[in-house]
Coordinates of C-alpha atoms in Angstrom, one line a residue:
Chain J
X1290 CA 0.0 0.0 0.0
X1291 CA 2.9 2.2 0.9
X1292 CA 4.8 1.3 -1.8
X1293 CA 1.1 2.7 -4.3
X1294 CA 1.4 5.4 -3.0
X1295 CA 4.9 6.4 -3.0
X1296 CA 4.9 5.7 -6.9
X1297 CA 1.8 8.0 -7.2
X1298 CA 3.3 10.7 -5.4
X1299 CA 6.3 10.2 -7.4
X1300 CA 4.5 10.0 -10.9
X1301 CA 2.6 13.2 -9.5
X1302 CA 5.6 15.5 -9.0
X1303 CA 7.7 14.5 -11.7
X1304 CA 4.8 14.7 -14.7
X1305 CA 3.8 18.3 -13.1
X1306 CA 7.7 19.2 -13.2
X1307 CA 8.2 17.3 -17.0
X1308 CA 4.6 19.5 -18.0
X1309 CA 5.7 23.0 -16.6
X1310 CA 9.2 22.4 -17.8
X1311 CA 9.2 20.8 -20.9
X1312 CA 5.6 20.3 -22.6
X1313 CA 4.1 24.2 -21.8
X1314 CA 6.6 25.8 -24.2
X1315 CA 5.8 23.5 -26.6
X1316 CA 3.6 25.4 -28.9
X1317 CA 3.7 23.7 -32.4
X1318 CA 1.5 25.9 -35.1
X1319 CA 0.3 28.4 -32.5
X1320 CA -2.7 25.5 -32.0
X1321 CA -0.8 22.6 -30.6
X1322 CA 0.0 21.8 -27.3
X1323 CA 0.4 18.4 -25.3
X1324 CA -0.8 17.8 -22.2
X1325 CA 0.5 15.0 -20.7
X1326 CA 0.3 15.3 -17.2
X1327 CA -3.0 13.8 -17.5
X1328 CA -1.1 10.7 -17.0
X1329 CA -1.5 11.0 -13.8
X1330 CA -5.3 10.5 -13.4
X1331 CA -5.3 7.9 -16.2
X1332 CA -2.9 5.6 -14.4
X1333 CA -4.0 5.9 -11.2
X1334 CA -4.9 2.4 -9.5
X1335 CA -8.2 1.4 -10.6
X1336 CA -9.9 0.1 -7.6
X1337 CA -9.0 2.7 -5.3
X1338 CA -9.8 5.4 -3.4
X1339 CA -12.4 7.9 -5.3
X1340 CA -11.9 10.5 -3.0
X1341 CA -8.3 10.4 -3.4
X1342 CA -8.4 10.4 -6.8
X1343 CA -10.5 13.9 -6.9
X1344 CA -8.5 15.5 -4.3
X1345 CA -5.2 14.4 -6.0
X1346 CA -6.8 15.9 -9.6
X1347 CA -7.3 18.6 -8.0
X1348 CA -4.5 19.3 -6.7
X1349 CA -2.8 18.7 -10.1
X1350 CA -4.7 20.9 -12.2
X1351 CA -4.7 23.6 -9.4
X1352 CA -1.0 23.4 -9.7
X1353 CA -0.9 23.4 -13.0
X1354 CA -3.2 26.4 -13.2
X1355 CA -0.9 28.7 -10.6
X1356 CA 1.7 28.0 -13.0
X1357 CA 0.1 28.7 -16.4
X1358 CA -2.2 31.6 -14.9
X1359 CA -5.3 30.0 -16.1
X1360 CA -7.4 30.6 -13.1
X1361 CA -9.5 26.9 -12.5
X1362 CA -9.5 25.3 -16.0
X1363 CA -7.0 23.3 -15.5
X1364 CA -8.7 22.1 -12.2
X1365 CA -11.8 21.9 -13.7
X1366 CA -11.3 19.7 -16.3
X1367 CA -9.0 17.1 -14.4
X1368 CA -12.1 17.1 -11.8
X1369 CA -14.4 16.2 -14.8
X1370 CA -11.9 13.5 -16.0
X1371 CA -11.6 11.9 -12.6
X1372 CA -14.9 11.6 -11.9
X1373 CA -15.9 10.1 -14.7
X1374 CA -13.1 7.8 -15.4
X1375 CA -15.3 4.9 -13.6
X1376 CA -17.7 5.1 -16.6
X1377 CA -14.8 5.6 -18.9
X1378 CA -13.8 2.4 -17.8
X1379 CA -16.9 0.6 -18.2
X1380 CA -17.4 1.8 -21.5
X1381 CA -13.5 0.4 -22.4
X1382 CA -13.3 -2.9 -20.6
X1383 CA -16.7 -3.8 -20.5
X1384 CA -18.9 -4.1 -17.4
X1385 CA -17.0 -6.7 -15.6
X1386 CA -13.6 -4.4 -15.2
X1387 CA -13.6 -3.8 -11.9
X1388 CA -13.0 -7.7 -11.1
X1389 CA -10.9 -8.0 -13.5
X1390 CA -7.0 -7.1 -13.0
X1391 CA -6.3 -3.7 -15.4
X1392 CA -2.9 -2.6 -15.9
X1393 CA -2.7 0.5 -17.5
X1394 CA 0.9 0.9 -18.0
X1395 CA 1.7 -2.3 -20.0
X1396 CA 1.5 -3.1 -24.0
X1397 CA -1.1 -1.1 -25.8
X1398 CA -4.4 -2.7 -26.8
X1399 CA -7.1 -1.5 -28.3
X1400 CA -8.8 -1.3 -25.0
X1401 CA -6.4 0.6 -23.3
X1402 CA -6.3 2.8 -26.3
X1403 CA -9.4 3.5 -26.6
X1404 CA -10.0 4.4 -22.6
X1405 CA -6.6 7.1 -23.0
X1406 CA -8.3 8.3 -26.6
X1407 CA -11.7 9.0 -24.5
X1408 CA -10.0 10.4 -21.5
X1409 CA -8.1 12.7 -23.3
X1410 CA -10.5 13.9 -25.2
X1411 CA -13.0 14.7 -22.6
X1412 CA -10.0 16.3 -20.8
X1413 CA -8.8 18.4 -23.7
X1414 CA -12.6 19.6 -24.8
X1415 CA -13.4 21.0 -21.4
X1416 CA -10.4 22.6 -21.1
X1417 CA -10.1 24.4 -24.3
X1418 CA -14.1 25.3 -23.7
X1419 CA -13.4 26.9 -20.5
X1420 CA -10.2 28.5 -21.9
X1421 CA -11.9 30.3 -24.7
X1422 CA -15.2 30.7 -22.5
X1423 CA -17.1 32.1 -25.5
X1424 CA -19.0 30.3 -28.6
X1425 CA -17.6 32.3 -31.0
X1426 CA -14.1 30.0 -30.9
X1427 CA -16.5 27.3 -31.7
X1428 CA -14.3 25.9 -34.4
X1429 CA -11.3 26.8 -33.2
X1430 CA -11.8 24.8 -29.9
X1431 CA -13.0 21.8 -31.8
X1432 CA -9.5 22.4 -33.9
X1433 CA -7.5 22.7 -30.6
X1434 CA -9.1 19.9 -29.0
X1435 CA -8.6 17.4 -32.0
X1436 CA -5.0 18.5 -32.5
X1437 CA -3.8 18.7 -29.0
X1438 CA -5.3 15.6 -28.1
X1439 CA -3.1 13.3 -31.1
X1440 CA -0.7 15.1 -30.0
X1441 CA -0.8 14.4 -26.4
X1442 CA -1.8 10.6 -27.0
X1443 CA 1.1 10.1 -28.9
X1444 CA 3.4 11.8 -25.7
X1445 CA 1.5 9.6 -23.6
X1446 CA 1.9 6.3 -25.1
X1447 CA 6.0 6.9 -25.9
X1448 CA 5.7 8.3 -22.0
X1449 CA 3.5 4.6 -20.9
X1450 CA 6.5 2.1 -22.7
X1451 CA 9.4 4.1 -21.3
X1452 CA 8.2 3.4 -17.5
X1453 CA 6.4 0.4 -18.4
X1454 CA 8.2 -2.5 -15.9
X1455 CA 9.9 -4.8 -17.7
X1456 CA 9.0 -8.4 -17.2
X1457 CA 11.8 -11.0 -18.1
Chain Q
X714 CA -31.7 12.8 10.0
X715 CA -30.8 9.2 9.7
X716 CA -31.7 9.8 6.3
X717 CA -30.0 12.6 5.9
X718 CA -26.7 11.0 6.9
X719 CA -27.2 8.3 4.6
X720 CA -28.0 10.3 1.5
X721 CA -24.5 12.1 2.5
X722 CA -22.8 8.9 2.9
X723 CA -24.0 7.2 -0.1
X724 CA -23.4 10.1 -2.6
X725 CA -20.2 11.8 -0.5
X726 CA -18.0 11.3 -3.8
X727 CA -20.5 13.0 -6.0
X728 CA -20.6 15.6 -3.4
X729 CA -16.8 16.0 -3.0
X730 CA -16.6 15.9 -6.7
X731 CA -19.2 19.1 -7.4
X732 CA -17.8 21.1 -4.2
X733 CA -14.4 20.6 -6.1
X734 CA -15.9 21.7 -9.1
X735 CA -17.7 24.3 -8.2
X736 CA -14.8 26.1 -6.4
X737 CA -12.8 25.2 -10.0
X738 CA -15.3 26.9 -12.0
X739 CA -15.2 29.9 -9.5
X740 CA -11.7 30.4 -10.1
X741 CA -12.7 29.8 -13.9
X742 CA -15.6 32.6 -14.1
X743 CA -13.2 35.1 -11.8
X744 CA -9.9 34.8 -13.9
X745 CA -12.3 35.8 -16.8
X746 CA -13.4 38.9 -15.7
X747 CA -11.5 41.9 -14.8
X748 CA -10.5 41.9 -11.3
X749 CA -8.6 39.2 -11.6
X750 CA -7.9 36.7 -8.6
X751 CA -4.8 37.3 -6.8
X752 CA -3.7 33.7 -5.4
X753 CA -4.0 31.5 -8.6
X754 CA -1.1 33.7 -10.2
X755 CA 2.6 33.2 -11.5
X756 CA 3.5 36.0 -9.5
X757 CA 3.7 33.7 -5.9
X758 CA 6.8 33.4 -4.4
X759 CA 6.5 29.4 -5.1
X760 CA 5.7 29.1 -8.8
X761 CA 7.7 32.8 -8.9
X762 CA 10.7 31.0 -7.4
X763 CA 10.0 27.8 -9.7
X764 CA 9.9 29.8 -13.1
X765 CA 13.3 31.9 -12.1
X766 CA 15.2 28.9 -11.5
X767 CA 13.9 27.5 -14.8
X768 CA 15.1 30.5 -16.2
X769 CA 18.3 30.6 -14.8
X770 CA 19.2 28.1 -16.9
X771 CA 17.3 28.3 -20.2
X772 CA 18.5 31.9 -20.0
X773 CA 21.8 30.7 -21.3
X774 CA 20.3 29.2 -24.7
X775 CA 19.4 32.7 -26.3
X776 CA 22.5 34.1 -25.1
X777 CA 23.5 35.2 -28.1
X778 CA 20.0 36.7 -29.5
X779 CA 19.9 39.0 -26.6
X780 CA 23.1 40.1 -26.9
X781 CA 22.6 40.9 -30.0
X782 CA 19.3 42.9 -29.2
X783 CA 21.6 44.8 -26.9
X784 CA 24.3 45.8 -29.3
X785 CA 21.7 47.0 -32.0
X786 CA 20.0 49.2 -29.4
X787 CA 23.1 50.5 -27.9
X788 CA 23.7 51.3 -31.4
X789 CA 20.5 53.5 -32.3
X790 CA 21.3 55.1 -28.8
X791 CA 24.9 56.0 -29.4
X792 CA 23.3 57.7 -32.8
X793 CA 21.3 59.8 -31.1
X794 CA 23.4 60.8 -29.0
X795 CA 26.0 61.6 -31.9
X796 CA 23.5 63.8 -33.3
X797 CA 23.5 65.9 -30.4
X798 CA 25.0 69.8 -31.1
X799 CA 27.0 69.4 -27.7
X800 CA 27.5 65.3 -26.7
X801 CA 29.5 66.3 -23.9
X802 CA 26.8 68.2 -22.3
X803 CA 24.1 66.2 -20.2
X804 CA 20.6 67.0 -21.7
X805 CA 18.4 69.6 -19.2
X806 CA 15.6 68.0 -17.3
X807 CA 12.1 69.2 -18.6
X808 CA 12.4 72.5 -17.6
X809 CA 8.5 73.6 -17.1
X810 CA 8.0 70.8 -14.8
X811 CA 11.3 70.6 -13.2
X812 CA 11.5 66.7 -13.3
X813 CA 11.5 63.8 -15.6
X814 CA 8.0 62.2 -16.1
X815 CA 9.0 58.9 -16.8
X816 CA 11.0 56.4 -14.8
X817 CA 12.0 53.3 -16.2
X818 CA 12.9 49.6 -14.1
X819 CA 14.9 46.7 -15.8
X820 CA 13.0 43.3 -15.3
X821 CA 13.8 40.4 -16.9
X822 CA 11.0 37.9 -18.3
X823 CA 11.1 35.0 -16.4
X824 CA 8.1 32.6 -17.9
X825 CA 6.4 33.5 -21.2
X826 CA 3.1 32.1 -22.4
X827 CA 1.7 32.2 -26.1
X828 CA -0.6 29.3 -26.7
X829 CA -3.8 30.1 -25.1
X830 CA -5.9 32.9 -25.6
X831 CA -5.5 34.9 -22.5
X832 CA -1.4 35.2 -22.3
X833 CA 1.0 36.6 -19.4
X834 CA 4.2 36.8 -18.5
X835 CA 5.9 36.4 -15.4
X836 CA 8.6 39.2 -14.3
X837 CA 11.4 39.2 -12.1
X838 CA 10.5 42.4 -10.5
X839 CA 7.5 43.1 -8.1
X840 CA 6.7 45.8 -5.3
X841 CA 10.0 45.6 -3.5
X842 CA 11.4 47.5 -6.7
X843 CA 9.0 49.9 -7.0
X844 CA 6.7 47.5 -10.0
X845 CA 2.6 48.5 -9.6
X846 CA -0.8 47.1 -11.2
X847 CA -1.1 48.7 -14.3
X848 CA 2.0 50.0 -15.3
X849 CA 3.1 49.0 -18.9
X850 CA 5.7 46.7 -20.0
X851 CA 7.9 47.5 -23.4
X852 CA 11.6 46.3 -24.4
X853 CA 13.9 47.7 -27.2
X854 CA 11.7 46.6 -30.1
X855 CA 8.1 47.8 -29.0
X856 CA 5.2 47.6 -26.8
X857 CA 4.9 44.2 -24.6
X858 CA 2.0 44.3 -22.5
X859 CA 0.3 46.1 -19.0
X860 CA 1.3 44.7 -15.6
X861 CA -1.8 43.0 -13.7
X862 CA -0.8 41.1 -10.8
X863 CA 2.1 41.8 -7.8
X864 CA 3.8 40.4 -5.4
X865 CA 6.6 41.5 -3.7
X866 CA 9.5 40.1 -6.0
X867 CA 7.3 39.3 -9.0
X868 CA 4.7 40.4 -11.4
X869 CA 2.5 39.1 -13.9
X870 CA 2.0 40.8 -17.6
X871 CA -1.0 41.0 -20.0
X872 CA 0.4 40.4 -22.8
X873 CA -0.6 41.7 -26.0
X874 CA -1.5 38.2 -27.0
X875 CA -3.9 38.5 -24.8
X876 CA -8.0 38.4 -26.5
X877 CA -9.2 40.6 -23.2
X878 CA -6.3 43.3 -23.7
X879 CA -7.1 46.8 -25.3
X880 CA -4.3 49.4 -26.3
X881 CA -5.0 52.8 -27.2
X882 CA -2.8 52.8 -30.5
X883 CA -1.8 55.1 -33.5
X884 CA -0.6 55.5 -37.2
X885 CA 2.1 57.3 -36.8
X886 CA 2.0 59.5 -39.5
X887 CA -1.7 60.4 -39.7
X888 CA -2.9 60.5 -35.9
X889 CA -6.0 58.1 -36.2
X890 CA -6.9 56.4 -33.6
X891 CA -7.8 52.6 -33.1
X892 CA -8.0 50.4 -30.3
X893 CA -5.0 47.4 -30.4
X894 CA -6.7 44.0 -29.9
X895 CA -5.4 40.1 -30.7
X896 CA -8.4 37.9 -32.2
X897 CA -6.2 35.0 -30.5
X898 CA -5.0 33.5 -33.7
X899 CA -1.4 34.3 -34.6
X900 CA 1.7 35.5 -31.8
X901 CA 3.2 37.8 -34.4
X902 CA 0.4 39.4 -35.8
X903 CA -2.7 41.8 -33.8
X904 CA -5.3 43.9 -35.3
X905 CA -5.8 47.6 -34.9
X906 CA -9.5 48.2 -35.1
X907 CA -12.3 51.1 -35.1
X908 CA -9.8 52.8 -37.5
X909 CA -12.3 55.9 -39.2
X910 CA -12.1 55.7 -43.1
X911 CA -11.3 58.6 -44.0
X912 CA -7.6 57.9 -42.1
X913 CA -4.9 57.8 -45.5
X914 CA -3.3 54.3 -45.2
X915 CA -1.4 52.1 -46.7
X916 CA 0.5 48.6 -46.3
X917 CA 3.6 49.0 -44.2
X918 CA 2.5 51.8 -42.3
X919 CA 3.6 52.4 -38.8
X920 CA 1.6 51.9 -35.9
X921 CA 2.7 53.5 -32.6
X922 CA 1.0 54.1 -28.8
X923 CA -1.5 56.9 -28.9
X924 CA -1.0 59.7 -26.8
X925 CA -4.8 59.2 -24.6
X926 CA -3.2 56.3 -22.6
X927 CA -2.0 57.2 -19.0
X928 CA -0.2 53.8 -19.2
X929 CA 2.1 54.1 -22.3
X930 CA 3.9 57.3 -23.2
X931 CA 3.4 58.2 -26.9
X932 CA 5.4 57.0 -29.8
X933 CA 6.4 53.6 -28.8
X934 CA 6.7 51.4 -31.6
X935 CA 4.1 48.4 -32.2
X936 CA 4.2 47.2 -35.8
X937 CA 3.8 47.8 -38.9
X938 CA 0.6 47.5 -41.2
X939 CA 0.3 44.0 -43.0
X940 CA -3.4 44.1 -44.1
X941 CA -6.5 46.0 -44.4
X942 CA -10.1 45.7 -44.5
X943 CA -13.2 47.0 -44.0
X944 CA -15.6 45.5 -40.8
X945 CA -18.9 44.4 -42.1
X946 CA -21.0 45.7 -38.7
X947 CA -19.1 48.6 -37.9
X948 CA -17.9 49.8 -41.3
X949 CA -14.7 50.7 -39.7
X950 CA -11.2 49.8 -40.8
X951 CA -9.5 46.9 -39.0
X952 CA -5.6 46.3 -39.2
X953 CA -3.9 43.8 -39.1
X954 CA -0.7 44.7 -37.6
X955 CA 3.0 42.8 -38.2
X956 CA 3.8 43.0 -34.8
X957 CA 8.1 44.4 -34.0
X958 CA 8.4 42.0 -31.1
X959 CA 8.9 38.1 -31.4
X960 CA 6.8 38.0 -28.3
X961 CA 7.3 34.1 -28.6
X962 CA 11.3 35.7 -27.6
X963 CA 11.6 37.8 -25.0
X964 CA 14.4 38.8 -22.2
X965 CA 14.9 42.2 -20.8
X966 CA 11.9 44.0 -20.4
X967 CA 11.4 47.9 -19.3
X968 CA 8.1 48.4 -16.9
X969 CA 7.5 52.3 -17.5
X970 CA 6.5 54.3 -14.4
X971 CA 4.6 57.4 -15.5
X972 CA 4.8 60.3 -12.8
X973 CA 2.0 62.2 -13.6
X974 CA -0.2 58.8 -13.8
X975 CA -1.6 59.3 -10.4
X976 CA -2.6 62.7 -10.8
X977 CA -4.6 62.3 -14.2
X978 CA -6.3 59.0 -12.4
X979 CA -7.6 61.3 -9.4
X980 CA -8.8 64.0 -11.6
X981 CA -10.5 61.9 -14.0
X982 CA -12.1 60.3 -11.1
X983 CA -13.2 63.5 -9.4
X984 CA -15.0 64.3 -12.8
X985 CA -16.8 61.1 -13.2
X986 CA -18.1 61.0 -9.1
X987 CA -20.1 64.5 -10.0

């Protein structure tokens, strides 16, 4: 139990420190750029704690909004992720997943693809909604949101096999 | 009240969850609107600190850039200065007034953001030298931004890349007025708009600060036209300005400290209260 969390506080500092570092000055054709911190909330241990889950999302995205001067949408959209990565789940693994043994961090299949597409997406949307806050970026969010999201996906998945434990 | 400690029990994540949310979205709604909120800033010491030890070292990578910046406005300097009848001689203060009416501080940009719609910067400088809400930001190229948040060793920016900033800006040869603006798009262009028609203008025009600002001094350089065309609604011209800065690039910063600012606040304010 100690050793869980000790990884997760781990993994929480050092993503934060690789995302306000590294990935916020990424800014590829003034529309792209990766969030990979979400990390965090998608590999969090599946059958754990709920309330530590939204109180460790939103810690992260108030962390990450303090540095990027964003007021709460950071927060608000990590909140939104957390709480409904339960149904994410369901929706990925079928209805049976929480009996069965997930591991997140391990090859990708389409499963586990599919449940980091749909959490980044949802993640991404409501984040680039509340960062506009008005309907006249319509497209422009939807543009964002697309763009930022292959983009992060493919930061996540080279970020998943390079701490991926390696069996023999 | 058995029941009401069950329906609390049984639904305490959804409640956590919504509490948590609502307090995000207030944070949301209130860094939206003008007065913005004072604790979820760059300008804490913590993230301050954080973001000048970053700097410290990514500071070495454009070197050479900066430097260069340097040189090429020591340069313009030293010609003014050449030009001078007497260069020995140091120039008199403003003699009606008896004292300069701008001050200038050094601050260095220590975090720089460009890919959202709302953009700030982060400064090394905050009340302990003198740095106040409000006062605006330029370096050697051009206009930079208005300073929003302090603390007391750091300050946050509006940029111009910002979609809520408004500049009262110029063509310099003809006196219109507009009203600067970024429609959040591209970080080296922003558009000059509610130009009147009848202004004479063509492409590569220079657009400087306008002299109705108590923030900027006139005549600071912005950009240069790149497009123009008409607004369907307001039949006004809109700009679209090629903007001097690489704000994508920034270093040494100047945060201008107008003298008579105070005075022209309070007397504006006195008119509007009677």
């Amino acid at each position: 139990m100690n050793n869980v969390l000790f990884i997760n506080t781990f993994r929480f500092l050092l993503l934060l420190a690789v995302q306000i570092i590294i990935f916020n000055n990424m800014n590829f054709l003034g529309y792209i750029s990766p969030f990979p911190y979400v990390l965090f909330i998608i590999l969090y241990p599946v059958n754990s704690n709920k309330f530590g889950l939204l109180l460790a999302s939103f810690l992260l995205g108030l962390t990450m909004d303090v540095f990027s001067n964003s007021g709460g949408i950071h927060t608000a959209a990590c909140l939104i992720l957390a709480y409904y990565r339960p149904y994410l789940f369901k929706f990925s693994f079928g209805l049976s997943y929480e009996y069965q043994t997930i591991k997140l961090n391990d090859v990708i299949t389409p499963e586990r693809f599919s449940f980091i597409l749909f959490s980044v997406l949802i993640h991404h949307f409501v984040l680039f909604i509340l960062e506009a806050f008005q309907f006249s970026f319509f497209w422009d969010i939807l543009i964002r949101t697309v763009l930022s999201t292959v983009f992060t996906i493919i930061l996540c998945i080279i970020i998943i096999y390079l701490i991926k434990p390696n069996r023999r | 009240m058995q029941q009401i400690f069950n329906f609390i029990y049984k639904n305490s994540n959804r409640l956590l969850f919504l509490l948590l949310l609502g307090i995000s979205l207030f944070l949301t709604i209130q860094s939206h609107s003008y007065h913005r909120s004072k604790v979820i800033s760059s300008a804490n010491f913590v993230s301050g600190g954080v973001y000048e030890k970053i700097n410290n070292v990514s500071e070495y990578l454009n070197l050479r850039t900066q430097n260069e910046m340097l040189a090429q406005e020591n340069a313009k300097l030293r010609s003014y200065l050449f030009d001078l009848k007497d260069s020995t001689a140091i120039s008199k203060l403003d003699s009606v007034k008896g004292m300069r009416d701008t001050d200038i501080i050094v601050s260095k940009v220590i975090h720089n953001s460009f890919n959202s719609y709302e953009n700030f910067l982060t400064l090394n400088s905050g009340a302990n030298q003198g740095v106040k809400s409000d006062m605006g930001v330029v370096n050697s190229l051009g206009l930079v931004g208005i300073i929003d948040n302090v603390s007391p060793n750091y300050s946050t920016v509006v940029s111009i890349l910002n979609v809520k900033s408004q500049i009262n800006a110029k063509i310099k040869k003809s006196n219109h007025f507009g009203s600067l603006v970024w429609n959040g798009k591209s970080t080296g262009y922003a558009q000059l708009i509610d130009v009147p028609r009848l202004a004479a203008i063509r492409k590569g025009d220079t657009i400087v600060t306008g002299g109705q600002s108590v923030i900027f001094p006139e005549n600071i350089n912005i950009g240069t036209i790149d497009r123009i065309y008409v607004d369907n609604q307001t039949h006004y011209y809109t700009l679209n300005i090629k903007l001097f800065n690489d704000m994508t690039n920034l270093g040494h910063v100047y945060i201008i400290k107008s003298k008579d600012r105070e005075e022209i606040i309070n007397l504006e304010k006195g008119r509007k209260n009677e």
